[in-house]
PDB file of C-alpha atoms in Angstrom:
ATOM      1  CA  MET A   1      -9.966 -23.925   4.596  1.00 51.00           C
ATOM      2  CA  ASN A   2     -11.675 -21.725   7.149  1.00 56.00           C
ATOM      3  CA  GLY A   3     -14.979 -19.966   6.575  1.00 59.00           C
ATOM      4  CA  THR A   4     -13.656 -16.486   5.974  1.00 60.00           C
ATOM      5  CA  PHE A   5     -11.428 -17.514   3.126  1.00 57.00           C
ATOM      6  CA  ASP A   6     -14.224 -19.539   1.539  1.00 63.00           C
ATOM      7  CA  ILE A   7     -16.552 -16.525   1.366  1.00 80.00           C
ATOM      8  CA  VAL A   8     -13.898 -14.400  -0.284  1.00 83.00           C
ATOM      9  CA  SER A   9     -12.452 -16.740  -2.864  1.00 88.00           C
ATOM     10  CA  LEU A  10      -9.028 -16.800  -4.437  1.00 90.00           C
ATOM     11  CA  ASN A  11     -10.452 -15.042  -7.477  1.00 93.00           C
ATOM     12  CA  HIS A  12     -11.368 -12.005  -5.391  1.00 93.00           C
ATOM     13  CA  TYR A  13      -7.850 -11.686  -4.055  1.00 93.00           C
ATOM     14  CA  LEU A  14      -6.386 -12.147  -7.507  1.00 95.00           C
ATOM     15  CA  LEU A  15      -8.760  -9.510  -8.846  1.00 96.00           C
ATOM     16  CA  VAL A  16      -7.676  -7.030  -6.168  1.00 96.00           C
ATOM     17  CA  GLY A  17      -4.015  -7.826  -6.803  1.00 96.00           C
ATOM     18  CA  GLY A  18      -4.465  -7.437 -10.534  1.00 97.00           C
ATOM     19  CA  MET A  19      -6.335  -4.159 -10.119  1.00 97.00           C
ATOM     20  CA  LEU A  20      -3.620  -2.753  -7.863  1.00 97.00           C
ATOM     21  CA  PHE A  21      -0.974  -3.767 -10.359  1.00 97.00           C
ATOM     22  CA  ALA A  22      -2.914  -2.342 -13.322  1.00 97.00           C
ATOM     23  CA  LEU A  23      -3.605   0.969 -11.563  1.00 97.00           C
ATOM     24  CA  GLY A  24       0.053   1.234 -10.618  1.00 96.00           C
ATOM     25  CA  MET A  25       1.112   0.495 -14.191  1.00 97.00           C
ATOM     26  CA  ILE A  26      -1.284   3.115 -15.579  1.00 97.00           C
ATOM     27  CA  GLY A  27      -0.127   5.684 -13.065  1.00 95.00           C
ATOM     28  CA  PHE A  28       3.516   4.991 -13.787  1.00 95.00           C
ATOM     29  CA  THR A  29       3.107   5.379 -17.526  1.00 95.00           C
ATOM     30  CA  VAL A  30       0.782   8.396 -17.419  1.00 95.00           C
ATOM     31  CA  ARG A  31       2.251  10.541 -14.649  1.00 92.00           C
ATOM     32  CA  ARG A  32       5.561  12.415 -14.929  1.00 90.00           C
ATOM     33  CA  ASN A  33       6.073  13.414 -11.285  1.00 91.00           C
ATOM     34  CA  LEU A  34       8.895  11.359  -9.774  1.00 89.00           C
ATOM     35  CA  ILE A  35       7.175  10.883  -6.423  1.00 91.00           C
ATOM     36  CA  ILE A  36       3.913   9.801  -8.052  1.00 93.00           C
ATOM     37  CA  MET A  37       5.841   7.409 -10.284  1.00 92.00           C
ATOM     38  CA  PHE A  38       7.557   5.996  -7.217  1.00 91.00           C
ATOM     39  CA  LEU A  39       4.231   5.547  -5.424  1.00 92.00           C
ATOM     40  CA  CYS A  40       2.795   3.826  -8.497  1.00 95.00           C
ATOM     41  CA  THR A  41       5.647   1.315  -8.468  1.00 93.00           C
ATOM     42  CA  GLU A  42       4.873   0.677  -4.814  1.00 92.00           C
ATOM     43  CA  MET A  43       1.225   0.096  -5.756  1.00 95.00           C
ATOM     44  CA  MET A  44       2.275  -2.454  -8.371  1.00 95.00           C
ATOM     45  CA  PHE A  45       4.449  -4.078  -5.746  1.00 93.00           C
ATOM     46  CA  GLN A  46       1.538  -4.311  -3.317  1.00 94.00           C
ATOM     47  CA  GLY A  47      -0.568  -5.947  -6.011  1.00 96.00           C
ATOM     48  CA  VAL A  48       2.057  -8.642  -6.410  1.00 94.00           C
ATOM     49  CA  ILE A  49       2.205  -9.109  -2.648  1.00 95.00           C
ATOM     50  CA  VAL A  50      -1.568  -9.537  -2.380  1.00 95.00           C
ATOM     51  CA  THR A  51      -1.361 -12.176  -5.095  1.00 95.00           C
ATOM     52  CA  LEU A  52       1.500 -13.990  -3.361  1.00 93.00           C
ATOM     53  CA  VAL A  53      -0.325 -14.071  -0.029  1.00 94.00           C
ATOM     54  CA  ALA A  54      -3.546 -15.231  -1.693  1.00 93.00           C
ATOM     55  CA  PHE A  55      -1.833 -18.110  -3.456  1.00 93.00           C
ATOM     56  CA  SER A  56       0.047 -18.998  -0.294  1.00 93.00           C
ATOM     57  CA  ARG A  57      -3.153 -19.071   1.741  1.00 91.00           C
ATOM     58  CA  TYR A  58      -5.066 -20.929  -0.937  1.00 91.00           C
ATOM     59  CA  HIS A  59      -2.499 -23.717  -1.112  1.00 92.00           C
ATOM     60  CA  MET A  60      -2.002 -23.666   2.693  1.00 92.00           C
ATOM     61  CA  ASN A  61       1.711 -23.276   2.175  1.00 90.00           C
ATOM     62  CA  PHE A  62       3.110 -20.494   4.316  1.00 90.00           C
ATOM     63  CA  ASP A  63       6.347 -20.195   2.380  1.00 90.00           C
ATOM     64  CA  GLY A  64       4.751 -17.497   0.244  1.00 88.00           C
ATOM     65  CA  GLN A  65       3.846 -15.434   3.289  1.00 90.00           C
ATOM     66  CA  VAL A  66       7.346 -15.751   4.674  1.00 93.00           C
ATOM     67  CA  PHE A  67       8.666 -14.667   1.290  1.00 90.00           C
ATOM     68  CA  VAL A  68       6.346 -11.655   1.392  1.00 93.00           C
ATOM     69  CA  ILE A  69       7.764 -10.587   4.770  1.00 94.00           C
ATOM     70  CA  PHE A  70      11.262 -10.843   3.332  1.00 92.00           C
ATOM     71  CA  VAL A  71      10.244  -8.870   0.239  1.00 90.00           C
ATOM     72  CA  LEU A  72       8.542  -6.179   2.354  1.00 93.00           C
ATOM     73  CA  THR A  73      11.762  -5.751   4.315  1.00 94.00           C
ATOM     74  CA  ILE A  74      13.736  -5.296   1.124  1.00 91.00           C
ATOM     75  CA  ALA A  75      11.046  -2.932  -0.190  1.00 89.00           C
ATOM     76  CA  ALA A  76      11.352  -0.730   2.879  1.00 92.00           C
ATOM     77  CA  ALA A  77      15.065  -0.318   2.230  1.00 93.00           C
ATOM     78  CA  GLU A  78      14.376   0.308  -1.449  1.00 90.00           C
ATOM     79  CA  ALA A  79      11.785   2.949  -0.588  1.00 91.00           C
ATOM     80  CA  ALA A  80      14.237   4.784   1.625  1.00 93.00           C
ATOM     81  CA  LEU A  81      16.848   4.790  -1.141  1.00 94.00           C
ATOM     82  CA  ALA A  82      14.371   5.855  -3.802  1.00 91.00           C
ATOM     83  CA  LEU A  83      13.015   8.732  -1.746  1.00 91.00           C
ATOM     84  CA  GLY A  84      16.569   9.851  -1.003  1.00 93.00           C
ATOM     85  CA  LEU A  85      17.296   9.768  -4.726  1.00 91.00           C
ATOM     86  CA  VAL A  86      14.165  11.794  -5.492  1.00 90.00           C
ATOM     87  CA  VAL A  87      15.197  14.414  -2.938  1.00 92.00           C
ATOM     88  CA  LEU A  88      18.683  14.551  -4.476  1.00 91.00           C
ATOM     89  CA  LEU A  89      17.246  14.959  -7.982  1.00 87.00           C
ATOM     90  CA  PHE A  90      14.897  17.688  -6.769  1.00 89.00           C
ATOM     91  CA  ARG A  91      17.768  19.620  -5.215  1.00 92.00           C
ATOM     92  CA  ARG A  92      19.708  19.559  -8.487  1.00 88.00           C
ATOM     93  CA  ARG A  93      16.998  20.730 -10.906  1.00 86.00           C
ATOM     94  CA  HIS A  94      14.283  22.093  -8.578  1.00 89.00           C
ATOM     95  CA  THR A  95      11.624  20.056 -10.347  1.00 88.00           C
ATOM     96  CA  LEU A  96      10.106  16.615  -9.942  1.00 86.00           C
ATOM     97  CA  ASP A  97       9.244  16.255 -13.624  1.00 87.00           C
ATOM     98  CA  ALA A  98      10.736  13.099 -15.105  1.00 84.00           C
ATOM     99  CA  GLU A  99      11.264  14.837 -18.448  1.00 84.00           C
ATOM    100  CA  ALA A 100      13.927  17.029 -16.837  1.00 82.00           C
ATOM    101  CA  TRP A 101      16.037  13.875 -16.454  1.00 79.00           C
ATOM    102  CA  SER A 102      15.356  12.350 -19.865  1.00 79.00           C
ATOM    103  CA  THR A 103      18.678  13.464 -21.376  1.00 75.00           C
ATOM    104  CA  MET A 104      21.973  12.234 -20.047  1.00 68.00           C
ATOM    105  CA  LYS A 105      25.207  14.119 -20.000  1.00 70.00           C
ATOM    106  CA  GLY A 106      28.304  12.221 -20.803  1.00 64.00           C
TER     107      GLY A 106
END
């Protein structure tokens, strides 16, 4: 282990990852704006990524970091699709409130 990682221990990284995930979960459940909900899911995702990188660095196995790069690539594509979907939903009902989409037609 190098000196920098010893000063900031694995617990600190796990705490930051857990806090990001918890804040994202709270925001997703409390807020009703589609864009805010989307950003909260991204925050939860970043919390998981911080945890993956911390465990990877702690165990000196770089497979976790490579997996994170792969996951970030997939997340970028997912973000583009989700934002496109939010724009489409906004154009149909002229609101970003999630309650407007709570009933399904069929």
